[in-house]
CSV table of C-alpha atoms in Angstrom, one decimal:
chain,number,residue,atom,x,y,z
A,1,MET,CA,0.0,0.3,0.0
A,2,ILE,CA,1.5,3.7,-1.1
A,3,PRO,CA,1.4,5.9,2.4
A,4,LYS,CA,-0.3,9.1,2.4
A,5,THR,CA,1.6,12.4,2.0
A,6,VAL,CA,2.8,14.6,4.9
A,7,ASN,CA,-1.0,16.0,5.4
A,8,LYS,CA,-2.9,12.5,5.2
A,9,GLN,CA,-3.8,13.2,1.0
A,10,ASP,CA,-3.4,10.6,-1.3
A,11,PRO,CA,-0.3,10.7,-3.3
A,12,PHE,CA,-1.9,10.0,-7.0
A,13,VAL,CA,-4.5,12.4,-7.2
A,14,PHE,CA,-1.7,15.0,-6.0
A,15,LEU,CA,0.3,13.8,-9.4
A,16,SER,CA,-2.8,14.2,-11.6
A,17,ALA,CA,-4.1,17.2,-10.4
A,18,MET,CA,-0.4,18.3,-10.6
A,19,GLN,CA,-0.3,17.1,-14.6
A,20,LYS,CA,-3.7,19.0,-15.1
A,21,CYS,CA,-2.4,22.2,-13.5
A,22,ILE,CA,0.3,22.3,-15.9
A,23,ARG,CA,-2.1,21.5,-18.9
A,24,ARG,CA,-3.7,24.6,-18.2
A,25,ALA,CA,-1.0,27.0,-17.2
A,26,MET,CA,-1.7,27.3,-13.3
A,27,GLU,CA,2.0,27.0,-12.3
A,28,ARG,CA,1.4,28.6,-8.3
A,29,GLU,CA,-1.6,25.4,-8.3
A,30,ALA,CA,1.1,22.9,-9.7
A,31,MET,CA,4.0,23.8,-7.4
A,32,GLU,CA,1.9,23.5,-4.2
A,33,PHE,CA,0.7,19.8,-5.6
A,34,ALA,CA,5.0,19.1,-6.2
A,35,VAL,CA,6.1,20.4,-3.2
A,36,GLU,CA,3.5,18.7,-0.9
A,37,LEU,CA,5.0,15.2,-2.1
A,38,VAL,CA,8.2,16.3,-2.2
A,39,HIS,CA,8.0,17.3,1.5
A,40,THR,CA,6.7,13.7,2.2
A,41,SER,CA,9.6,11.3,0.8
A,42,LYS,CA,12.4,11.0,-1.4
A,43,ALA,CA,10.2,8.3,-3.4
A,44,PHE,CA,7.6,11.1,-3.5
A,45,CYS,CA,9.9,13.7,-4.8
A,46,SER,CA,11.1,10.5,-7.4
A,47,MET,CA,7.6,10.1,-8.2
A,48,VAL,CA,7.1,14.0,-9.0
A,49,GLY,CA,10.5,13.8,-11.5
A,50,ASN,CA,9.3,10.8,-13.1
A,51,ARG,CA,5.6,12.2,-13.9
A,52,LEU,CA,7.3,15.9,-15.0
A,53,GLU,CA,9.6,13.6,-17.7
A,54,VAL,CA,6.4,12.0,-18.8
A,55,ILE,CA,4.7,15.3,-18.9
A,56,SER,CA,7.4,16.8,-21.5
A,57,HIS,CA,6.8,13.9,-23.5
A,58,GLU,CA,3.3,13.8,-23.1
A,59,ASP,CA,1.7,17.5,-23.1
A,60,ILE,CA,4.6,19.5,-24.4
A,61,ASP,CA,5.2,20.5,-28.3
A,62,CYS,CA,8.6,19.0,-28.4
A,63,MET,CA,8.9,19.9,-32.2
A,64,SER,CA,8.4,23.8,-31.5
A,65,GLN,CA,10.3,23.4,-28.0
A,66,PRO,CA,13.1,20.9,-28.1
A,67,TRP,CA,14.8,21.7,-25.2
A,68,ILE,CA,12.1,21.6,-23.0
A,69,VAL,CA,12.5,17.5,-22.6
A,70,PRO,CA,16.3,17.8,-21.5
A,71,PHE,CA,15.5,20.8,-18.8
A,72,VAL,CA,13.2,19.0,-17.5
A,73,ARG,CA,15.1,15.6,-17.4
A,74,ALA,CA,18.3,17.2,-15.4
A,75,ALA,CA,15.7,19.1,-13.4
A,76,SER,CA,14.0,16.0,-12.3
A,77,GLN,CA,17.4,14.5,-11.8
A,78,GLN,CA,18.8,17.4,-9.8
A,79,ALA,CA,16.2,17.4,-7.2
A,80,LYS,CA,16.4,13.7,-6.4
A,81,GLU,CA,20.0,14.1,-6.0
A,82,LEU,CA,19.4,17.3,-4.1
A,83,TRP,CA,16.5,15.9,-1.6
A,84,THR,CA,17.9,15.0,2.0
A,85,PRO,CA,15.8,14.0,4.9
A,86,GLU,CA,16.6,17.5,7.1
A,87,LYS,CA,16.3,19.7,3.9
A,88,PRO,CA,13.6,18.0,1.5
A,89,GLY,CA,13.1,21.6,0.4
A,90,LYS,CA,16.1,22.1,-1.3
A,91,ALA,CA,14.4,19.7,-4.4
A,92,ARG,CA,12.3,22.6,-5.0
A,93,LEU,CA,13.9,24.9,-6.9
A,94,PRO,CA,14.8,22.2,-9.8
A,95,ILE,CA,11.1,21.0,-9.4
A,96,GLY,CA,10.1,24.5,-9.6
A,97,ASN,CA,11.9,25.5,-12.7
A,98,ALA,CA,11.2,22.5,-14.6
A,99,ILE,CA,6.6,22.9,-13.9
A,100,ARG,CA,7.5,26.9,-14.8
A,101,MET,CA,9.2,26.3,-18.3
A,102,MET,CA,6.5,23.6,-18.8
A,103,TRP,CA,3.3,25.1,-18.7
A,104,ARG,CA,4.5,28.8,-20.5
């Protein structure tokens, strides 16, 4: 069974909501869903990074913006590397940059 987020929410609902917010250019809301997951655990931070990579392939026009896929990949990897139990907030910066890059 998958554990709940730090605030007792379903992580899959938050992942889905984050993706929908990116599709609808709702940057702040997408980031709020991502932060809830990032602050829960490293596994959930990895889930956010992996989902952002999928979103970059599924929802972004890679022909007109070819730089997005490698940027999101690098940001996802950096977030996973920066995450620590003491300061999970360090992983927010690359996640936020990826979200901002995709919703525009």
